[in-house]
Short mmCIF file of C-alpha atoms and ligand atoms in Angstrom, two decimals:
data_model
loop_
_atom_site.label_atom_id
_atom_site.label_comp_id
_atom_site.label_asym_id
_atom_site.label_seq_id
_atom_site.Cartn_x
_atom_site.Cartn_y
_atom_site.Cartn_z
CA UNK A 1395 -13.58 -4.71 26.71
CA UNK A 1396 -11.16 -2.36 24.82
CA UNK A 1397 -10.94 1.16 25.60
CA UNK A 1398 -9.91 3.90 23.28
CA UNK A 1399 -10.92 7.48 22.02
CA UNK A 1400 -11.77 6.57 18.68
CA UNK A 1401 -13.54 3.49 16.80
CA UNK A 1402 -12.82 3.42 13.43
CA UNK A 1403 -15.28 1.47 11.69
CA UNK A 1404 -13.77 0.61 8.03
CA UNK A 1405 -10.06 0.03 7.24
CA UNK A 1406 -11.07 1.38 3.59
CA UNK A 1407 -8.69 4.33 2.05
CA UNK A 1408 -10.46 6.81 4.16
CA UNK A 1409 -10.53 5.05 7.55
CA UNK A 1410 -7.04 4.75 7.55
CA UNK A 1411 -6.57 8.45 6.46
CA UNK A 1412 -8.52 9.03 9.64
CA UNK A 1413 -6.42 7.13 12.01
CA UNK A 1414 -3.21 8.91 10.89
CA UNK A 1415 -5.19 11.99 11.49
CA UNK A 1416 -6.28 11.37 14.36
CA UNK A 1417 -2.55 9.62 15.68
CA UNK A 1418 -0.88 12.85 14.93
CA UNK A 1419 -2.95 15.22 17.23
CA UNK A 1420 -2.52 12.09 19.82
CA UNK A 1421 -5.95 10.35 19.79
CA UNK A 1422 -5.59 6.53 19.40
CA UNK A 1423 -7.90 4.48 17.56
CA UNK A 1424 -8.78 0.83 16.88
CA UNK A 1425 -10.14 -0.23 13.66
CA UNK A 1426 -12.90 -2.57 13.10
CA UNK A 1427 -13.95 -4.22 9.50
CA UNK A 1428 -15.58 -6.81 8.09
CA UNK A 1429 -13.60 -7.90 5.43
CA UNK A 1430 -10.51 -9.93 6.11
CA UNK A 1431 -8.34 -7.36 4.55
CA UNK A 1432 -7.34 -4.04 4.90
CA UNK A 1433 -8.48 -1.01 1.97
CA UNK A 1434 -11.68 -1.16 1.42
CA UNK A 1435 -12.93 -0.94 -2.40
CA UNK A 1436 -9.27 -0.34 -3.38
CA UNK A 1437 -7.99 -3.89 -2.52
CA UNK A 1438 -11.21 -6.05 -2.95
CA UNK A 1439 -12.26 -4.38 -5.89
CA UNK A 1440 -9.57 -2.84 -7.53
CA UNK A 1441 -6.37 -3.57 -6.42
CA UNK A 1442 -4.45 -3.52 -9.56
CA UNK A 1443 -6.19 -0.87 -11.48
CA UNK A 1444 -4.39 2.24 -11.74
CA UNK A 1445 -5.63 5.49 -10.18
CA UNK A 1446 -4.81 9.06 -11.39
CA UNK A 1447 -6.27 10.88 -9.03
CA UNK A 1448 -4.50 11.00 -5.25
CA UNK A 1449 -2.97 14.57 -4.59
CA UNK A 1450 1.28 14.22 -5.55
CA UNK A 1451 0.77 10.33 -6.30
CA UNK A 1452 0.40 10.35 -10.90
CA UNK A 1453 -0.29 7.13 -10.33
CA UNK A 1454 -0.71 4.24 -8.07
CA UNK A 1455 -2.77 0.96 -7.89
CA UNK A 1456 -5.65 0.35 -5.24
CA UNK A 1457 -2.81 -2.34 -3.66
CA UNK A 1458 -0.34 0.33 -3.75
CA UNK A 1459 -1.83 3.28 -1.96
CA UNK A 1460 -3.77 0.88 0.65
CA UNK A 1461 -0.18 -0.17 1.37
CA UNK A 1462 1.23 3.86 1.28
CA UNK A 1463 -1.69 4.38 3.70
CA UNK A 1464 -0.60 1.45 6.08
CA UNK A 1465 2.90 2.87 6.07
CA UNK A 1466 1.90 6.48 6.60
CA UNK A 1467 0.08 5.09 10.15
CA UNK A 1468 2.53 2.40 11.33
CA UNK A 1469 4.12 4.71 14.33
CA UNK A 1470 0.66 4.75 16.03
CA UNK A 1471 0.75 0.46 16.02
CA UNK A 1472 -3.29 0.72 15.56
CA UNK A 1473 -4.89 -2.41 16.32
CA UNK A 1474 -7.05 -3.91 13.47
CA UNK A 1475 -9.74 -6.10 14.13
CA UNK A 1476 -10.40 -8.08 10.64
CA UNK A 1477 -13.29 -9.97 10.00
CA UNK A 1478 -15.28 -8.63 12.55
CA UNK A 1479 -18.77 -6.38 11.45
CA UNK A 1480 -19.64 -3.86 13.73
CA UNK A 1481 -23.00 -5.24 14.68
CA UNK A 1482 -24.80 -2.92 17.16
CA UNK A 1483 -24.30 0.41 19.23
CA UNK A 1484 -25.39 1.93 22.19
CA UNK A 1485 -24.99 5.08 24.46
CA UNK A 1486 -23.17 4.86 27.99
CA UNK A 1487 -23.01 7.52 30.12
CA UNK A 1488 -20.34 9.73 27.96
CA UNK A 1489 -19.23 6.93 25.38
CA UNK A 1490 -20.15 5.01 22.88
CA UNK A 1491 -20.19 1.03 23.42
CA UNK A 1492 -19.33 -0.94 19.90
CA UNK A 1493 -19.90 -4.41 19.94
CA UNK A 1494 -19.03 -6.91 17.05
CA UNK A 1495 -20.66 -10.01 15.97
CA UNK A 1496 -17.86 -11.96 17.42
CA UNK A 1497 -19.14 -10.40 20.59
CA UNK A 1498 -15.67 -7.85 20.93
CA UNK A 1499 -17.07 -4.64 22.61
CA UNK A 1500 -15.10 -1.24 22.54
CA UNK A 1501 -16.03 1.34 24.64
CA UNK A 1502 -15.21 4.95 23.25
CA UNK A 1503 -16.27 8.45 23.64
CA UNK A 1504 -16.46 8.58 19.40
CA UNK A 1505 -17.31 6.36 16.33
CA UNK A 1506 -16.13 7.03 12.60
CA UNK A 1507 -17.70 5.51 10.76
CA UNK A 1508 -16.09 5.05 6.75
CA UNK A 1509 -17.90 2.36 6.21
CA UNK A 1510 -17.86 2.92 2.45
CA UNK A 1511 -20.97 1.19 0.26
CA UNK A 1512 -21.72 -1.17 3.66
CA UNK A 1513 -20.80 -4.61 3.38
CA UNK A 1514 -21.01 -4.96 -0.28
CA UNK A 1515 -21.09 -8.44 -2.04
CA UNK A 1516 -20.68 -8.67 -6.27
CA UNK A 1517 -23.94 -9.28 -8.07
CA UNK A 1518 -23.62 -12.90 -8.94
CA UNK A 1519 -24.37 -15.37 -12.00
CA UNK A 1520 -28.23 -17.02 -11.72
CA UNK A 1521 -26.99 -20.52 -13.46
CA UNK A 1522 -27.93 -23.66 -11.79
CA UNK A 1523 -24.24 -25.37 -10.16
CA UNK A 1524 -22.34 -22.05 -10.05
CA UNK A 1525 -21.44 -22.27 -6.52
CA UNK A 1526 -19.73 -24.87 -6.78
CA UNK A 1527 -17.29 -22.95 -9.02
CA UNK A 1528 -16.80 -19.93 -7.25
CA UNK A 1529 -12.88 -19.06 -6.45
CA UNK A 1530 -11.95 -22.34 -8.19
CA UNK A 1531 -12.81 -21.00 -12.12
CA UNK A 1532 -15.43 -18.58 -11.35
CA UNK A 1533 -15.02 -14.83 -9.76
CA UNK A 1534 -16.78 -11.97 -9.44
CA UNK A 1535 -12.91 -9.40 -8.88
CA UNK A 1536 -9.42 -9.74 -9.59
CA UNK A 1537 -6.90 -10.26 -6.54
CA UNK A 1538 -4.00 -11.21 -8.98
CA UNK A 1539 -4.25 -10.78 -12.59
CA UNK A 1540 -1.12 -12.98 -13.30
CA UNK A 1541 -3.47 -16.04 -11.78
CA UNK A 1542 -4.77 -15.33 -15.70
CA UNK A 1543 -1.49 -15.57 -17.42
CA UNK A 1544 -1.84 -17.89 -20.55
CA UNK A 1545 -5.79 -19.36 -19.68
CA UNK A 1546 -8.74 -18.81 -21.80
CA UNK A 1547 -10.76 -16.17 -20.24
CA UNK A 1548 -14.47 -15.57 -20.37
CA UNK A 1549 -15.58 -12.02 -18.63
CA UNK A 1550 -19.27 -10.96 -18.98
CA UNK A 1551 -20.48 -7.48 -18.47
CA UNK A 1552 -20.87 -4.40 -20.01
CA UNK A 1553 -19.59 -1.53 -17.92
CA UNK A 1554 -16.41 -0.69 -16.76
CA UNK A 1555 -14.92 -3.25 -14.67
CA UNK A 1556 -15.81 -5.77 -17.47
CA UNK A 1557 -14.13 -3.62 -20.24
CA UNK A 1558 -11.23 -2.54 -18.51
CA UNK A 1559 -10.02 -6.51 -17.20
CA UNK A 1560 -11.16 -7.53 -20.91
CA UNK A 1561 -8.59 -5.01 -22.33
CA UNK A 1562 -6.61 -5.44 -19.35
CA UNK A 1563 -6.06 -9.07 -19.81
CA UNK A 1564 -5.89 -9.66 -23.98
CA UNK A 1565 -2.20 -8.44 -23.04
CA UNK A 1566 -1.55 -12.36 -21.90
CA UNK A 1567 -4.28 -14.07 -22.08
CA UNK A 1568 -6.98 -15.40 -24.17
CA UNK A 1569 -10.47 -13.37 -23.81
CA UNK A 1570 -13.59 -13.75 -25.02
CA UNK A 1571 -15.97 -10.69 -23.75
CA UNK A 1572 -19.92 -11.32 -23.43
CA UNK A 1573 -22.73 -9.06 -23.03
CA UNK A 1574 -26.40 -8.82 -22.68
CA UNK A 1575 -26.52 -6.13 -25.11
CA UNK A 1576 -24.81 -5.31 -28.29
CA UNK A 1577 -23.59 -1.56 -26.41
CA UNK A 1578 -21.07 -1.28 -23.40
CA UNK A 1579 -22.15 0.79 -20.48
CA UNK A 1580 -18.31 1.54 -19.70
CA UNK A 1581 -16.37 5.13 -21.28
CA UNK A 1582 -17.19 5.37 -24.64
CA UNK A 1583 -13.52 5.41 -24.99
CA UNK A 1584 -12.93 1.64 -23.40
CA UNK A 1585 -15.55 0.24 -25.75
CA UNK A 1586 -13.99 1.88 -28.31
CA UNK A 1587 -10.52 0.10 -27.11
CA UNK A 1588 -12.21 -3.25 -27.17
CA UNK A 1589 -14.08 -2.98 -30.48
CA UNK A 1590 -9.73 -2.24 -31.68
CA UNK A 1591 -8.78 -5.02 -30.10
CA UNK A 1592 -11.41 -7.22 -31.54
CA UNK A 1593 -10.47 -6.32 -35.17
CA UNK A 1594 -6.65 -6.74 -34.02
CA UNK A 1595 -7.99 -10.15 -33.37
CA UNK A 1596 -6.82 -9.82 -29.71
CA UNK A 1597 -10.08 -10.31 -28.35
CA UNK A 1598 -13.28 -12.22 -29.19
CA UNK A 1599 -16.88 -10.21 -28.53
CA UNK A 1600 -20.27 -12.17 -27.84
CA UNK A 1601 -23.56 -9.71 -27.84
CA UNK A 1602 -25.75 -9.77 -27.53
CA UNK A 1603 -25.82 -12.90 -25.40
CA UNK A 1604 -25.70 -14.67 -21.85
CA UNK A 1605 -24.57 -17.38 -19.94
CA UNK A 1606 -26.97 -20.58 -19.78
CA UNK A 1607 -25.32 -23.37 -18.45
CA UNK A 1608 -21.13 -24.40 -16.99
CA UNK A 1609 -19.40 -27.12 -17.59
CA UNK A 1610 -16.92 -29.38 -15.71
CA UNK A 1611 -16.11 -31.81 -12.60
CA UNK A 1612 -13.67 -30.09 -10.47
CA UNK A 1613 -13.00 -27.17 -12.69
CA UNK A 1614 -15.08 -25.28 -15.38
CA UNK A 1615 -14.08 -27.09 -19.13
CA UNK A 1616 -16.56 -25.07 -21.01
CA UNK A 1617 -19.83 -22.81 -20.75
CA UNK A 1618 -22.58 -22.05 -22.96
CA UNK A 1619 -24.10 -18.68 -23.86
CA UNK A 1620 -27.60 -18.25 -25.33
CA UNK A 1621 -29.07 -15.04 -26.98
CA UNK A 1622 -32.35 -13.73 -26.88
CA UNK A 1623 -33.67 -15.58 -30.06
CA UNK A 1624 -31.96 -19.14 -28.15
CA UNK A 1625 -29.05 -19.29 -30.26
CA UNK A 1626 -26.59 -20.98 -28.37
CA UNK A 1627 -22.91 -21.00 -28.56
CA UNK A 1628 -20.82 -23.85 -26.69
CA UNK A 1629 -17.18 -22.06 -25.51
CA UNK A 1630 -14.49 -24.04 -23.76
CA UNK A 1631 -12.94 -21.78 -21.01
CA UNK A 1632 -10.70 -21.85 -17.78
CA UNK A 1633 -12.39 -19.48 -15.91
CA UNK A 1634 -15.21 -17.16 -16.16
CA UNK A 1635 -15.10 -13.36 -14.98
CA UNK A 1636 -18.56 -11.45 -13.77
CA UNK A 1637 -18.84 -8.68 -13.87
CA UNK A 1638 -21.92 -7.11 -12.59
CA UNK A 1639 -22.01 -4.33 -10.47
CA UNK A 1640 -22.24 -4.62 -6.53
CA UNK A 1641 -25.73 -5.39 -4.56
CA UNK A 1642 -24.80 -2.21 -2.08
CA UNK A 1643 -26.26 -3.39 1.32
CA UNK A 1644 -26.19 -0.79 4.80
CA UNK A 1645 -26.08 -3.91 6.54
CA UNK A 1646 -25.98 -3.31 10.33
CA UNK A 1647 -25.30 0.56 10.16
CA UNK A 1648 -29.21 1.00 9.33
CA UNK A 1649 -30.19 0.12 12.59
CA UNK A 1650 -28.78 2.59 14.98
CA UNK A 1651 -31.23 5.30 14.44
CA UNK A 1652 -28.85 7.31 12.36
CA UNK A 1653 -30.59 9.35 10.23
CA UNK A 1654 -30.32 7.85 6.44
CA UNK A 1655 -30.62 9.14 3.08
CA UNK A 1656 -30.35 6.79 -0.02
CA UNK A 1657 -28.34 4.45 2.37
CA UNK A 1658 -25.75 7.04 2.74
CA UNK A 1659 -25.30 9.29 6.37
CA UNK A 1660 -26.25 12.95 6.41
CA UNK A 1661 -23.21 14.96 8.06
CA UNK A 1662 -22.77 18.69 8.70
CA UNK A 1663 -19.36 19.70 7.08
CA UNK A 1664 -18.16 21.43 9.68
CA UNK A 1665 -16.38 18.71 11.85
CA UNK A 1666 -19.05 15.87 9.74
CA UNK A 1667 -20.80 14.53 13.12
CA UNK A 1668 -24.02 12.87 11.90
CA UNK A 1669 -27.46 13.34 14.10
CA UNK A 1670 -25.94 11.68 16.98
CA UNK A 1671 -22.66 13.71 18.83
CA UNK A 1672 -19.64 11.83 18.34
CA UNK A 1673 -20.59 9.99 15.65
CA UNK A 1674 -18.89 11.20 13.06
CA UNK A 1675 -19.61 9.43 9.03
CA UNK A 1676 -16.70 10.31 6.65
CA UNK A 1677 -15.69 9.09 2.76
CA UNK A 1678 -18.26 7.31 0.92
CA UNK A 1679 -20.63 6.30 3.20
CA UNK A 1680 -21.73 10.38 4.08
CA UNK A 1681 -23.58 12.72 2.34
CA UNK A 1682 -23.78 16.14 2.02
CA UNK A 1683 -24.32 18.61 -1.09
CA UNK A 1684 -21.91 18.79 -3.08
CA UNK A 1685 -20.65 15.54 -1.49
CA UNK A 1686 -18.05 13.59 -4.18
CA UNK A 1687 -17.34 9.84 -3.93
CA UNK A 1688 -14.05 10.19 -4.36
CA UNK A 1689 -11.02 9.09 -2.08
CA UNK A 1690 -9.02 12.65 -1.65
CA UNK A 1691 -12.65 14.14 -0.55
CA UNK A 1692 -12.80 11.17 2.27
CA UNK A 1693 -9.40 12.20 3.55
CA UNK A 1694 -10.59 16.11 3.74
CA UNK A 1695 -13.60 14.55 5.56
CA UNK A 1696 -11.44 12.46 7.78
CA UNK A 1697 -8.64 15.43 9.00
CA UNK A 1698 -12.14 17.32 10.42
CA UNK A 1699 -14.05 14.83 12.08
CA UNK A 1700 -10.66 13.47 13.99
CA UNK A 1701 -10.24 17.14 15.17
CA UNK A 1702 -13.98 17.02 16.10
CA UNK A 1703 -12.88 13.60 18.33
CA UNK A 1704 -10.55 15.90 20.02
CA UNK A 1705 -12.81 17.50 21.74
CA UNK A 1706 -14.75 14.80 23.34
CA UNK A 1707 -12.05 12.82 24.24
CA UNK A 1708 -9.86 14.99 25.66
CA UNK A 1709 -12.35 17.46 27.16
CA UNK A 1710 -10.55 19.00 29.47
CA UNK A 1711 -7.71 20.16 26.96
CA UNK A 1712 -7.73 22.84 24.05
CA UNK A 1713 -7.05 21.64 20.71
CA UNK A 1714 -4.00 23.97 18.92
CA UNK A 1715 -4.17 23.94 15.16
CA UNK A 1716 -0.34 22.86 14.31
CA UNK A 1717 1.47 21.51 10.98
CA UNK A 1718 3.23 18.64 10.85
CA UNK A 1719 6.53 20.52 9.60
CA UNK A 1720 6.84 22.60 12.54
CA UNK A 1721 4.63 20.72 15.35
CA UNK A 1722 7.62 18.75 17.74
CA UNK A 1723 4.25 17.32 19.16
CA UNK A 1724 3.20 15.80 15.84
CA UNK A 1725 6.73 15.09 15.11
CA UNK A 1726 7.33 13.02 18.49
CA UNK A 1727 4.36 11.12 17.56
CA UNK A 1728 5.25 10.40 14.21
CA UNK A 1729 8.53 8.89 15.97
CA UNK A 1730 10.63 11.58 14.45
CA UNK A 1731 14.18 12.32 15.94
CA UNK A 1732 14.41 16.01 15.77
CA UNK A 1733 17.36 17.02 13.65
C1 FAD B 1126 -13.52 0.22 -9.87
C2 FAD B 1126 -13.39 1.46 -9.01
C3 FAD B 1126 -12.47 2.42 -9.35
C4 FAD B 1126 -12.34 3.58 -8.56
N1 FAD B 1126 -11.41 4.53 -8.91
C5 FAD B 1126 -11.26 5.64 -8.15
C6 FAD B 1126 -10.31 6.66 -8.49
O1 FAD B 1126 -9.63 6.57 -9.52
N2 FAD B 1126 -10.20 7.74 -7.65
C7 FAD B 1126 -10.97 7.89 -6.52
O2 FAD B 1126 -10.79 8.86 -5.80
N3 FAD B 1126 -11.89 6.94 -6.19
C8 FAD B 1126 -12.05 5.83 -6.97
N4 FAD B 1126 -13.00 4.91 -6.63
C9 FAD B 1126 -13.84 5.16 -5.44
C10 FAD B 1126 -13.06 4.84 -4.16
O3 FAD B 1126 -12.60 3.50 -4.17
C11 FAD B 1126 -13.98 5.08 -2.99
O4 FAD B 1126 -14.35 6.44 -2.97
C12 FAD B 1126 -13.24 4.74 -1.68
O5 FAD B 1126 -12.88 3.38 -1.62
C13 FAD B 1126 -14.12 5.10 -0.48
O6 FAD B 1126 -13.36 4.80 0.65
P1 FAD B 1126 -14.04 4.50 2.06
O7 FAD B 1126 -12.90 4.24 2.98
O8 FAD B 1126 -15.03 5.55 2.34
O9 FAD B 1126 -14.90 3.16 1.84
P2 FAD B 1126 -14.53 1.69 1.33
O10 FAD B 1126 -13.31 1.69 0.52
O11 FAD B 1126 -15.79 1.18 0.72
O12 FAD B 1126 -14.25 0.90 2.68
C14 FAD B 1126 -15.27 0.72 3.62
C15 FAD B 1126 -14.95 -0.47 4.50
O13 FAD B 1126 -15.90 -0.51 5.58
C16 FAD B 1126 -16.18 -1.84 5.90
N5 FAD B 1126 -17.47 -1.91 6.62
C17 FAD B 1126 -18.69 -1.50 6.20
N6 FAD B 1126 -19.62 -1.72 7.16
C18 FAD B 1126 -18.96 -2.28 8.21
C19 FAD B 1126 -19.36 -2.75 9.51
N7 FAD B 1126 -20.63 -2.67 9.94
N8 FAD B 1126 -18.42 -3.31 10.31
C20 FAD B 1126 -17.11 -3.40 9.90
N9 FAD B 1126 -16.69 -2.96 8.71
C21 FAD B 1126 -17.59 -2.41 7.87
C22 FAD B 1126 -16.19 -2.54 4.52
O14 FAD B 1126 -15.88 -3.90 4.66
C23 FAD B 1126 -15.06 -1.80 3.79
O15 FAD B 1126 -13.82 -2.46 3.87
C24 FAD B 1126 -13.15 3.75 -7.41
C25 FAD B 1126 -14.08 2.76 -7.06
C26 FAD B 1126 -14.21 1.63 -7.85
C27 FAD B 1126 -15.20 0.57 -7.46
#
């Protein structure tokens, strides 16, 4: 049994925002999630793709900032717990009692929960003998886009994700794209990249077609795509890219009488507790109007609903608003040696 003043379920970009708020006003936390990595949608999703967005970063990759936000908490040496879902919660006396399916139990006086989308698993190809493919030829992200250097390349879908690793990839290897349709869902402006690079001759496009049967012993030789009229084209290939969208499953979180809107937690936005005191929902995963999905909104969410820990865990003490330039508290904390 682990005790600590905060449970932090999700080790997503927000959840680890959280901890580092919550390690500077002195709360610890330990940090619970499913997958067996830590950063959420930014390293199983995206972890190469640029992003444009985080306040003073022009630029990093999904890798890059999960690994910014690892740095930013290491003086607090949080524990993770990897591979482990939070499977059920209950109510003891003033805490909270977390239990995982590998049967770890926390006992805490408050939960975070960033639990992003839920567990979320990629849409996947309905081809008799896929399986049998999957990491060895088949995938449905992109860990390590170098893994691609010099193979032939098949990636179907139309939105984003499938547009952006088509364009992505022509830069070394050799990509054909396919889609259902003959228009892209993705920006206007990536479809309009792709179309360019097709004419360049840097990329071939299949639409409106998809895939009807795979190839190969141990690893994929070639697939065949069929359109809706049954014309068929055989293409030999390496490895085959899909690109689908996510099935977006709650999973566990639906069952602790939460209240739920379009699988997403309502929260106030003053200190974002959900119906049930000191269970607080932050980054994707809450709702509220106005809410956006959006990473620097998550750490906004997170900086409130660690102050909002304060209180219950350290109820017999009054939480001082302090900034980290001038706090020697924060500072000491941060492991600082004051100059
Ligand atoms: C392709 C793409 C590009 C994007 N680009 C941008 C961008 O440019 N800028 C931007 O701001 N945002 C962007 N986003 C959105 C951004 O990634 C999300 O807003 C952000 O990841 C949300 O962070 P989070 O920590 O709330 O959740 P997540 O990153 O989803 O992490 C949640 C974690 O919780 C875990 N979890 C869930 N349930 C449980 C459970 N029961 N037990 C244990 N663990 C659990 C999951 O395994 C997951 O690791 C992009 C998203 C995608 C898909």
């Amino acid at each position: 049994m682990i005790k600590t003043d905060v449970v932090v379920i999700g080790a997503g970009p927000v959840g680890l925002f959280a901890v580092h708020q919550l390690g500077i006003i002195g709360l610890k936390a330990e940090v619970v999630d499913n997958l067996d990595k830590i950063g959420g949608q930014c390293i199983e999703l995206y972890p190469d793709k640029p992003i444009y967005d985080i306040p003073a970063i022009p630029e990093c990759t999904g890798a890059s900032l999960s690994e910014s936000l690892l740095k930013q908490i290491k003086p607090f040496k949080t524990n993770f717990h990897l591979n482990e879902r939070v499977q059920e919660i209950s109510k003891e006396k003033n805490n909270w009692k977390i239990v995982t399916n590998k049967n770890k139990t926390f006992i805490a006086p408050n939960i975070i929960i960033a639990g992003g989308v839920g567990s979320f698993e990629p849409r996947k190809f309905l081809i008799q003998g896929v399986e049998k493919f999957e990491n060895n030829g088949i995938f449905y992200s992109i860990k390590d886009k170098n893994y691609f250097k010099n193979k032939k390349v098949c990636i179907f879908g139309g939105g984003d994700s499938a547009l952006d690793w088509a364009i992505e990839l022509s830069k070394f290897a050799e990509v054909t794209l396919v889609h259902r349709r003959n228009e892209f869902r993705g920006v206007e402006h990536s479809s309009q990249v792709a179309r360019k690079l097709e004419k360049e001759g840097k990329i071939k496009i299949k639409t409106p077609f998809q895939i009807s049967s795979i190839e190969g012993q141990d690893k994929i030789s070639a697939i065949t795509i069929k359109s809706e009229d049954g014309k068929t084209e055989k293409i030999t290939t390496d490895c085959v890219l899909g690109f689908f969208g996510l099935i977006m499953k709650l999973g566990p979180i639906a069952e602790w009488g939460l209240n739920l809107e379009k699988k997403t937690i309502p929260v106030n936005t003053e200190n974002f507790q959900t119906n049930k005191e000191g269970i607080f929902a932050i980054g994707d995963i809450c709702t509220y109007p106005g809410k956006l999905k959006l990473i620097l909104s998550g750490f906004h969410e997170g900086a409130l609903a660690a102050r909002a820990c304060f209180k219950l865990a350290r109820p017999n003490e009054k939480y001082r608003f302090e900034f980290t330039t001038t706090s020697k508290g924060m500072q000491e904390r941060l492991g600082i040696k004051s100059k």
